[in-house]
Short mmCIF file of C-alpha atoms in Angstrom, two decimals:
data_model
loop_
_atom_site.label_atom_id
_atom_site.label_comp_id
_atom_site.label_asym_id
_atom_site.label_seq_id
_atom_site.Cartn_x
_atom_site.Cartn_y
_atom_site.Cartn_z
CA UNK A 1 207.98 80.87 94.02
CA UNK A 2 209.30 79.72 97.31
CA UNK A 3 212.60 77.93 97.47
CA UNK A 4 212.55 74.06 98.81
CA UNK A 5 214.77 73.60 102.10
CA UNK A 6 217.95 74.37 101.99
CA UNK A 7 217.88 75.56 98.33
CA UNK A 8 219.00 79.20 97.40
CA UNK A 9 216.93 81.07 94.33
CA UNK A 10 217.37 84.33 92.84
CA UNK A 11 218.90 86.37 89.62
CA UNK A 12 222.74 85.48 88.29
CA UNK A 13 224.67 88.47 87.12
CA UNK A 14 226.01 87.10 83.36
CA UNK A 15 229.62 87.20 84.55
CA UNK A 16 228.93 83.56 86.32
CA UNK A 17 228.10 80.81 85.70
CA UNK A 18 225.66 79.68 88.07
CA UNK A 19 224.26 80.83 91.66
CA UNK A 20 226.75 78.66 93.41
CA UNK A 21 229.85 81.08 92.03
CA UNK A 22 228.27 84.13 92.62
CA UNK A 23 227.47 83.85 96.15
CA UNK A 24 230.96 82.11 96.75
CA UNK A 25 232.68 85.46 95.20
CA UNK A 26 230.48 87.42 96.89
CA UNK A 27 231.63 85.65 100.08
CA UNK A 28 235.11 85.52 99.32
CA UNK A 29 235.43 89.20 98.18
CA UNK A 30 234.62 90.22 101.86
CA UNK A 31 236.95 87.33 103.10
CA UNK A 32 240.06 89.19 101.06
CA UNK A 33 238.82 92.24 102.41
CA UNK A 34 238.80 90.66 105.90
CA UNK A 35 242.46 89.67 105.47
CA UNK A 36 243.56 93.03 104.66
CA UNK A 37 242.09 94.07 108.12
CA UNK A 38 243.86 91.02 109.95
CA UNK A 39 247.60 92.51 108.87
CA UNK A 40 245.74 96.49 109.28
CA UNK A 41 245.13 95.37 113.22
CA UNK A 42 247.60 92.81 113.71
CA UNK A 43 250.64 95.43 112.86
CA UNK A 44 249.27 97.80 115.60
CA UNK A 45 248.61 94.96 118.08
CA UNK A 46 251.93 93.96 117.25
CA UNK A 47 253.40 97.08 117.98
CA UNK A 48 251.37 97.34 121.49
CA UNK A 49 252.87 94.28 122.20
CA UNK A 50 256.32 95.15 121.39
CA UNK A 51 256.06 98.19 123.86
CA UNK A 52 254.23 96.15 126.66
CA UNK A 53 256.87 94.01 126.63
CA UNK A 54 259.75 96.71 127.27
CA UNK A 55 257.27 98.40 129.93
CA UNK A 56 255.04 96.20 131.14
CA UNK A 57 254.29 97.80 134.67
CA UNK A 58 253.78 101.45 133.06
CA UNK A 59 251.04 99.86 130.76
CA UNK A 60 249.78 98.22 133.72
CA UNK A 61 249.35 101.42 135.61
CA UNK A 62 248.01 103.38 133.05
CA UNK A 63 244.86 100.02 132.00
CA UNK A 64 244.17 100.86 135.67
CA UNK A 65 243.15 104.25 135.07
CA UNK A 66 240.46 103.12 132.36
CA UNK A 67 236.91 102.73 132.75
CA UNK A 68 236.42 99.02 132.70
CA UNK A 69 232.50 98.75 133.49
CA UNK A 70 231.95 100.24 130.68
CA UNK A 71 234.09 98.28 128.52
CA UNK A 72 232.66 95.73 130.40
CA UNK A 73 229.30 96.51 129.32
CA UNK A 74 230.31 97.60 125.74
CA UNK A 75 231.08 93.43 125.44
CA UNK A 76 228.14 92.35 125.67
CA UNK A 77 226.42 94.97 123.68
CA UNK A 78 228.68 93.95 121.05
CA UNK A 79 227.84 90.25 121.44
CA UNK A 80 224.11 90.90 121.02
CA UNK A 81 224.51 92.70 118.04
CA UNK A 82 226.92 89.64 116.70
CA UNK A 83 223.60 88.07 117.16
CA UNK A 84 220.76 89.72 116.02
CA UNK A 85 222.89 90.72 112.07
CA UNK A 86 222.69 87.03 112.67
CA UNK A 87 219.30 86.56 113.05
CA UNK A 88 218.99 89.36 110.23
CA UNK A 89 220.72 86.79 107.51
CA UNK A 90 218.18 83.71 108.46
CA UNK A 91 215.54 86.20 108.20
CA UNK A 92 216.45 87.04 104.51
CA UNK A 93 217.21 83.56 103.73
CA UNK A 94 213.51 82.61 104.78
CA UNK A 95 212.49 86.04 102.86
CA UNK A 96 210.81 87.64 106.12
CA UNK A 97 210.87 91.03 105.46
CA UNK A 98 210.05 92.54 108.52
CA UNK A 99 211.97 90.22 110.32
CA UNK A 100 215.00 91.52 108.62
CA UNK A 101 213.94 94.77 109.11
CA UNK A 102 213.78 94.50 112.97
CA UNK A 103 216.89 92.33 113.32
CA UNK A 104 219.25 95.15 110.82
CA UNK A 105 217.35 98.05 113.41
CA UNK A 106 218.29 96.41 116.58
CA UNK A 107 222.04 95.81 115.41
CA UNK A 108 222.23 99.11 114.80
CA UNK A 109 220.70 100.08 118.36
CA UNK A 110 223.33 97.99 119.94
CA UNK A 111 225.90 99.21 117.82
CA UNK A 112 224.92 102.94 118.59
CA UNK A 113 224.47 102.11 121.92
CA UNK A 114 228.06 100.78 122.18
CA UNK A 115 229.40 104.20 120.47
CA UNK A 116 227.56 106.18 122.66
CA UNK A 117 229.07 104.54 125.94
CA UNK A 118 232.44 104.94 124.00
CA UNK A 119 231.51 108.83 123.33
CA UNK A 120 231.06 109.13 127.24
CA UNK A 121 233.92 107.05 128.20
CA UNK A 122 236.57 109.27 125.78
CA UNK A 123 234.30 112.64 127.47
CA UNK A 124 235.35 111.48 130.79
CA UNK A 125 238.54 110.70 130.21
CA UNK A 126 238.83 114.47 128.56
CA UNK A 127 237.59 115.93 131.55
CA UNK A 128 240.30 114.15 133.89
CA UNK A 129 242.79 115.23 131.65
CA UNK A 130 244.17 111.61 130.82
CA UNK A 131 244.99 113.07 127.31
CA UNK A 132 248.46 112.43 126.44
CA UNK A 133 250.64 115.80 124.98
CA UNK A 134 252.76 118.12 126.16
CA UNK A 135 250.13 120.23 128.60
CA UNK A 136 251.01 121.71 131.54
CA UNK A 137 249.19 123.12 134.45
CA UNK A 138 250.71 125.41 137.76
CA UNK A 139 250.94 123.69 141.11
CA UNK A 140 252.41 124.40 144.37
CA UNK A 141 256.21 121.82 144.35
CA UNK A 142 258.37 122.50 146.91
CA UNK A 143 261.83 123.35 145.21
CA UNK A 144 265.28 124.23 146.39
CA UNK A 145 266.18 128.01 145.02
CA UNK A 146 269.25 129.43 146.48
CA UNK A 147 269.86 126.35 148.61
CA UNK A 148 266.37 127.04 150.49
CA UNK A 149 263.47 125.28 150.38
CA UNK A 150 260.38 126.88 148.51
CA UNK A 151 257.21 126.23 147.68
CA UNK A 152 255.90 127.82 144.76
CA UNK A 153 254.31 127.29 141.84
CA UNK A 154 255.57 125.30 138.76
CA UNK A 155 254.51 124.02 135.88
CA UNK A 156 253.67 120.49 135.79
CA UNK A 157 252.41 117.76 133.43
CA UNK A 158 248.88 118.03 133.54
CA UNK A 159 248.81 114.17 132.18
CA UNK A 160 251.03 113.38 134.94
CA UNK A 161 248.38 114.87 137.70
CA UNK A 162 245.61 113.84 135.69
CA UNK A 163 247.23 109.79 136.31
CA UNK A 164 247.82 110.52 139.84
CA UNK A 165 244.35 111.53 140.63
CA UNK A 166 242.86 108.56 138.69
CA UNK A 167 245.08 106.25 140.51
CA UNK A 168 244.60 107.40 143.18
CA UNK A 169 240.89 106.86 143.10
CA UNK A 170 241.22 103.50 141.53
CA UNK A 171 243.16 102.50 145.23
CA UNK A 172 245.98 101.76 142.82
CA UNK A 173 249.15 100.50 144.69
CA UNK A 174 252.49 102.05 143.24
CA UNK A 175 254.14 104.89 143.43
CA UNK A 176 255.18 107.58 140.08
CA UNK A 177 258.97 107.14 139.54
CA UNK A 178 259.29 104.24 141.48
CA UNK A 179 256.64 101.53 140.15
CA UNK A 180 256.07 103.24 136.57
CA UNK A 181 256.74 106.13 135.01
CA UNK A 182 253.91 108.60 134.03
CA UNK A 183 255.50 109.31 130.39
CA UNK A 184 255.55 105.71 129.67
CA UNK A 185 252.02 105.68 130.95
CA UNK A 186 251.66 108.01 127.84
CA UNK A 187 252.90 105.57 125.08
CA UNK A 188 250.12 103.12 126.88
CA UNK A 189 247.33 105.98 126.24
CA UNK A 190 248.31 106.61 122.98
CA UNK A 191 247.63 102.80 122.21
CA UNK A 192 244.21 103.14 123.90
CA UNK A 193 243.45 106.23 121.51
CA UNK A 194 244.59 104.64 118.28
CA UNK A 195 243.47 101.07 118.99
CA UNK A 196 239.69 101.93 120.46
CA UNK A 197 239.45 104.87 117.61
CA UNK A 198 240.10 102.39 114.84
CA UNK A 199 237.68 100.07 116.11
CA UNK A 200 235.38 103.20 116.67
CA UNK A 201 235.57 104.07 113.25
CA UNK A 202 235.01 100.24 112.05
CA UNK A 203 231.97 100.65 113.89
CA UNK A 204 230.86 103.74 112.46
CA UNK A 205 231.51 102.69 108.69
CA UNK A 206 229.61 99.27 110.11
CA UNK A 207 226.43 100.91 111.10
CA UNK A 208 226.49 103.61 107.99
CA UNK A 209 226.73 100.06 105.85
CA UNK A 210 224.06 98.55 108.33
CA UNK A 211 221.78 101.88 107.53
CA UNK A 212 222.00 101.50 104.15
CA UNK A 213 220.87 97.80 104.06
CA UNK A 214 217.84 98.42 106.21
CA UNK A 215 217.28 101.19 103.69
CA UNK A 216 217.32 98.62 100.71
CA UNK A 217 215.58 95.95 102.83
CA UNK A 218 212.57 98.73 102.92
CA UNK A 219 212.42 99.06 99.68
CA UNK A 220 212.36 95.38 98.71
CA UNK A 221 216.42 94.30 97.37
CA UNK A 222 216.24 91.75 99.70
CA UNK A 223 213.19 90.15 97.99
CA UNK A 224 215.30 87.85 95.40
CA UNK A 225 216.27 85.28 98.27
CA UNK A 226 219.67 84.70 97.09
CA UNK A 227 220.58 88.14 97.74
CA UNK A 228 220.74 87.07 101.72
CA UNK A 229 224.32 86.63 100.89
CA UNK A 230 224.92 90.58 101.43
CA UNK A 231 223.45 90.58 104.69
CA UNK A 232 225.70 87.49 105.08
CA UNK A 233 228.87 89.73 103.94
CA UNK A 234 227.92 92.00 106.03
CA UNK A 235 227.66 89.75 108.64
CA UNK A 236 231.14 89.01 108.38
CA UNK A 237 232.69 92.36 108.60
CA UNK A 238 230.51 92.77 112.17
CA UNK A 239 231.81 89.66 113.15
CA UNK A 240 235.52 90.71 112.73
CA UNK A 241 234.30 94.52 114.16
CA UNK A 242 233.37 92.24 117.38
CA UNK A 243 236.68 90.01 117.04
CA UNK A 244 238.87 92.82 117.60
CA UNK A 245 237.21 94.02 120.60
CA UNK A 246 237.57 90.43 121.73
CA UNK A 247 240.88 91.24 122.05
CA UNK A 248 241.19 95.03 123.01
CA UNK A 249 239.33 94.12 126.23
CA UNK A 250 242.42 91.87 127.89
CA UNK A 251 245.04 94.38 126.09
CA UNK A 252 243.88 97.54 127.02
CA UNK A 253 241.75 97.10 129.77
CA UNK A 254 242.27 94.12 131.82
CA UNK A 255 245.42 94.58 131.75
CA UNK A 256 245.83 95.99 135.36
CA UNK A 257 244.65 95.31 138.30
CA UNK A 258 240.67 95.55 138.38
CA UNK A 259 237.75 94.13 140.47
CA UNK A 260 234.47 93.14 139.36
CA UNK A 261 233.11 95.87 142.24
CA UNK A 262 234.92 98.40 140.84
CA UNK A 263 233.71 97.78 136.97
CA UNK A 264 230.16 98.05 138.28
CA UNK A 265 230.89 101.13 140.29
CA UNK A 266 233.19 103.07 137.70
CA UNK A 267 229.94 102.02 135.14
CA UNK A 268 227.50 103.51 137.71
CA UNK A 269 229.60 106.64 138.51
CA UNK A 270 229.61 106.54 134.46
CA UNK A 271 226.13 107.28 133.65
CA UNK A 272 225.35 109.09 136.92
CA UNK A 273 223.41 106.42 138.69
CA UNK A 274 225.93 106.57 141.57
CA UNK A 275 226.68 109.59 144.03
CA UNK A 276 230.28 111.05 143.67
CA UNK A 277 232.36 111.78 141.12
CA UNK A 278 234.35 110.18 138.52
CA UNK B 1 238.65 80.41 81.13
CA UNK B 2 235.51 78.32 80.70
CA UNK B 3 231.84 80.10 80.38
CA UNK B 4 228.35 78.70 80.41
CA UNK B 5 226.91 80.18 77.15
CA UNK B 6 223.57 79.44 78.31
CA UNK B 7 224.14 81.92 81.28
CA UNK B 8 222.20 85.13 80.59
CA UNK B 9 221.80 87.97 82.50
CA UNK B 10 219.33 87.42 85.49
CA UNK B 11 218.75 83.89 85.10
CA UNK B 12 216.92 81.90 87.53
CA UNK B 13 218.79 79.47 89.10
CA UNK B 14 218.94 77.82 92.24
CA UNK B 15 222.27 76.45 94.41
CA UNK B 16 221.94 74.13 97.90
CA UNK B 17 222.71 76.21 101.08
CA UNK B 18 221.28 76.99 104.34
CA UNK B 19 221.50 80.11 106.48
CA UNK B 20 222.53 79.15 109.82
CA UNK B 21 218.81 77.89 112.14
CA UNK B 22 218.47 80.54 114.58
CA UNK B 23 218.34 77.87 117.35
CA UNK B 24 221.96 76.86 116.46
CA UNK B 25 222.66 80.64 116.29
CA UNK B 26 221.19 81.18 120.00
CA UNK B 27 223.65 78.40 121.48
CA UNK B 28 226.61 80.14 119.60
CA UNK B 29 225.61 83.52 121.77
CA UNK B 30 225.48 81.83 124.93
CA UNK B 31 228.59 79.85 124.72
CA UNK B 32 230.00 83.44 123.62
CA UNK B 33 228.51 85.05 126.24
CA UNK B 34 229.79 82.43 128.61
CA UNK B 35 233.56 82.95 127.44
CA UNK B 36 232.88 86.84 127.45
CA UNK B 37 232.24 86.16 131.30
CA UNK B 38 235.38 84.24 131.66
CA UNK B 39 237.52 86.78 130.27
CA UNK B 40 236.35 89.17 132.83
CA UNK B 41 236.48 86.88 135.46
CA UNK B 42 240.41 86.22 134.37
CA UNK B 43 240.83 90.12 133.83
CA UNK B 44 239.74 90.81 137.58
CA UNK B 45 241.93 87.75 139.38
CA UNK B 46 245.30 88.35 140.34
CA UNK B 47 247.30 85.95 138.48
CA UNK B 48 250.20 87.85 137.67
CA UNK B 49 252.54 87.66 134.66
CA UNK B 50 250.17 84.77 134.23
CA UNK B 51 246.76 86.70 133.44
CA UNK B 52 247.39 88.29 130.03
CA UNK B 53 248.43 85.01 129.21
CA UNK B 54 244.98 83.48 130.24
CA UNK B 55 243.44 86.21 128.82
CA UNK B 56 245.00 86.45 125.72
CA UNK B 57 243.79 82.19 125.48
CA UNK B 58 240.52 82.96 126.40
CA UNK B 59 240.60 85.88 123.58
CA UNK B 60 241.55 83.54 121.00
CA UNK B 61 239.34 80.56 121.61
CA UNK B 62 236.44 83.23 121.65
CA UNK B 63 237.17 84.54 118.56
CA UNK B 64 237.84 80.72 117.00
CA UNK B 65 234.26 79.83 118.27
CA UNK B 66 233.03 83.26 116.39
CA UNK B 67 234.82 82.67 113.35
CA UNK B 68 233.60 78.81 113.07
CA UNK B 69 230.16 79.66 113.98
CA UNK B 70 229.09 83.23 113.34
CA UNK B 71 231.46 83.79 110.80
CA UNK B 72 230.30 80.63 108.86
CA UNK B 73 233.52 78.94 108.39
CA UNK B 74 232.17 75.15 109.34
CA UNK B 75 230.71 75.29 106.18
CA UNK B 76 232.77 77.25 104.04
CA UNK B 77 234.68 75.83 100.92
CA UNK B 78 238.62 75.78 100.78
CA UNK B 79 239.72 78.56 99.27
CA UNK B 80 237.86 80.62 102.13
CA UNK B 81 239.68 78.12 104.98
CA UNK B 82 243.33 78.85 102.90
CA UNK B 83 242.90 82.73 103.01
CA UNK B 84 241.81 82.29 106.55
CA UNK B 85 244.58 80.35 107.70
CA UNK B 86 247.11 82.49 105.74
CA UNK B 87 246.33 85.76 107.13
CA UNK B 88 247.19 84.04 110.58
CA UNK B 89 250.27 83.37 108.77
CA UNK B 90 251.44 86.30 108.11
CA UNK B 91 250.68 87.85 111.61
CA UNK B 92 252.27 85.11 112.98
CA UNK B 93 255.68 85.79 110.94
CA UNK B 94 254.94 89.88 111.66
CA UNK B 95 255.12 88.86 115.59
CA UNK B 96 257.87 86.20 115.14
CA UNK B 97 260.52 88.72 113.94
CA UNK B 98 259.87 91.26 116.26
CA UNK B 99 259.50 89.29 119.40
CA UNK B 100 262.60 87.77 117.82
CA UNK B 101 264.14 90.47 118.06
CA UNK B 102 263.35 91.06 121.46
CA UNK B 103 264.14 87.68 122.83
CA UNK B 104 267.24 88.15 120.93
CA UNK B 105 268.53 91.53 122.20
CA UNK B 106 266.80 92.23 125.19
CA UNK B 107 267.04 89.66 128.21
CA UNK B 108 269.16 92.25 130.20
CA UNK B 109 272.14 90.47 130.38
CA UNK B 110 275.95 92.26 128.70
#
């Protein structure tokens, strides 16, 4: 039987009452979830913030050396997706199977797409050697042995060159040791890691989650119409997935000095639609 | 604790509520999409100590409009709007004591 407008139907489990308290525990299970995951990113943020504070032109330098087309880019993939799980819940609501279907696939696509742009952005910064550690690498210093001059080789930071290089290319203006200091540029990085893995792995679990309701959705769960209210839950945790990237894109990446030129080059240079290198 | 003793395992019933229209939902994304562009915009000018500042505001009233809209919370009951509002709480106390502290111990001067 179809429902009226604005009327929700379906099976209630015998530990409630009525459909009205099952969907609102259903809801407010994810919301106590959700709250856990406030403090979870809040005490890192908090953190970031308590280091950007005592070196604010370090973190500056090293946000310069990140890709931001293709966090850029990644935004808007995200926001998309925010729509179309959506889309997905007013398609279960009206029971429109295939509707469902197609919205749950295409969150997914934008979803994947966003990890794989992530998975090229993290490759590329592996390859420049912006991985923070203890590395080293041989190049020619000059030093003073025996009160001469030499030059000869010596083992540097391979971070610290890595940095150089990408500033350099980024037409960043500041000098290492005198505007910021390439091991505090390291804390920054290590921020970038943590705080864009995290979220990574939010978005993995997401689209797993995602996989399995297009799974169910095949095979007919989402028949009963008041069982929209999982796609809804679902909803929520892909809302908060895209809430913290809200705010990871000003942190991490706009925090230095960028131009909307250089996002689109750095995103062409990205996927290899631009001549040159990284 | 009350129960319904007429409640049985997969009853039928029916409860008033409405999944968002998708034309509402459409506006939502473009007014995000909008902000998203704003961000950016703020990201790439050269405000100085002022831009994470503007950022950070534009951040928060995206997220706000995602929350309301997306997230549902316009129509959600009480209890959901308390356990909202206190997990802002408590990250606002987590940041209060530490920037405390740095306000506190940390302005450079002996």
């Amino acid at each position: 039987m179809a429902a009226s407008a604005g009327t929700v139907e379906g099976p209630v489990a015998h530990h409630f009452n009525n459909m009205g308290q099952q969907l609102a525990t259903v809801r407010f299970g994810m919301w106590l979830f959700l709250v856990t995951e406030v403090l979870f990113f809040g005490g890192a943020l908090c953190a970031y913030t308590a280091y950007r504070i005592w070196y604010p032109k370090d973190f500056e330098a090293g946000s310069a050396a990140l890709n931001v087309g293709i966090a850029s880019v990644n935004t808007f993939l995200l926001l998309t997706s925010s729509l179309t799980i959506t889309l997905a819940i007013r398609a279960a609501y009206v029971q429109n199977r295939a509707a469902l279907m197609r919205y749950l696939l295409l969150t997914i696509v934008l979803g994947s797409a966003f990890l794989g742009l992530k998975a090229r952005e993290y490759y590329l910064d592996y390859e420049e050697g912006l991985i923070p550690g203890p590395a080293t690498v041989m190049q020619k210093r000059t030093v003073m042995e025996h009160g001469k001059e030499v030059e000869k080789d010596v083992p540097v930071s391979k971070f610290n060159v890595a940095l150089e290089e990408a500033l350099k290319r980024e037409k960043f203006k500041g000098e290492a040791g005198k505007d910021y200091d390439p091991q505090r540029v390291q804390l920054f990085f290590m921020f970038y890691y943590s705080l864009t893995g995290l979220h990574v792995l939010h978005m993995i679990i997401g689209i797993g989650l995602l996989t399995w309701q297009l799974i169910y959705a095949q095979i007919g769960f989402f028949d009963h119409q008041s069982r929209y209210v999982y796609i809804e839950v679902m909803s929520l945790y892909w809302h908060f997935v895209d809430m913290v990237w809200m705010f990871l894109l000003p942190l991490l990446y706009l925090a230095g000095p960028h131009t909307a030129g250089q996002a689109v080059e750095q995103f062409k240079l990205a996927l290899g639609l631009a001549g040159g290198g990284h | 604790m009350s129960h319904n003793p007429n409640a049985a395992v997969h009853a039928q019933e029916s409860v008033h509520h409405e999944a968002t229209p998708n034309s509402k939902s459409f506006v939502t994304f473009a007014i995000l999409c909008g902000m998203a562009l704003l961000a950016l915009f703020v990201g790439f000018s050269d405000l100085g100590s002022m831009k994470v500042v503007a950022s950070l505001l534009v951040s928060t009233v995206q997220a706000g409009i995602l929350a309301y809209f997306f997230m549902d919370l316009r129509s959600a009951d009480k209890q959901t709007w308390l356990i909202a509002a206190a997990s802002l709480f408590w990250v606002f106390i987590m940041f209060l004591f530490i920037l405390t502290d740095f306000l506190t111990r940390h302005l450079g001067v002996l």
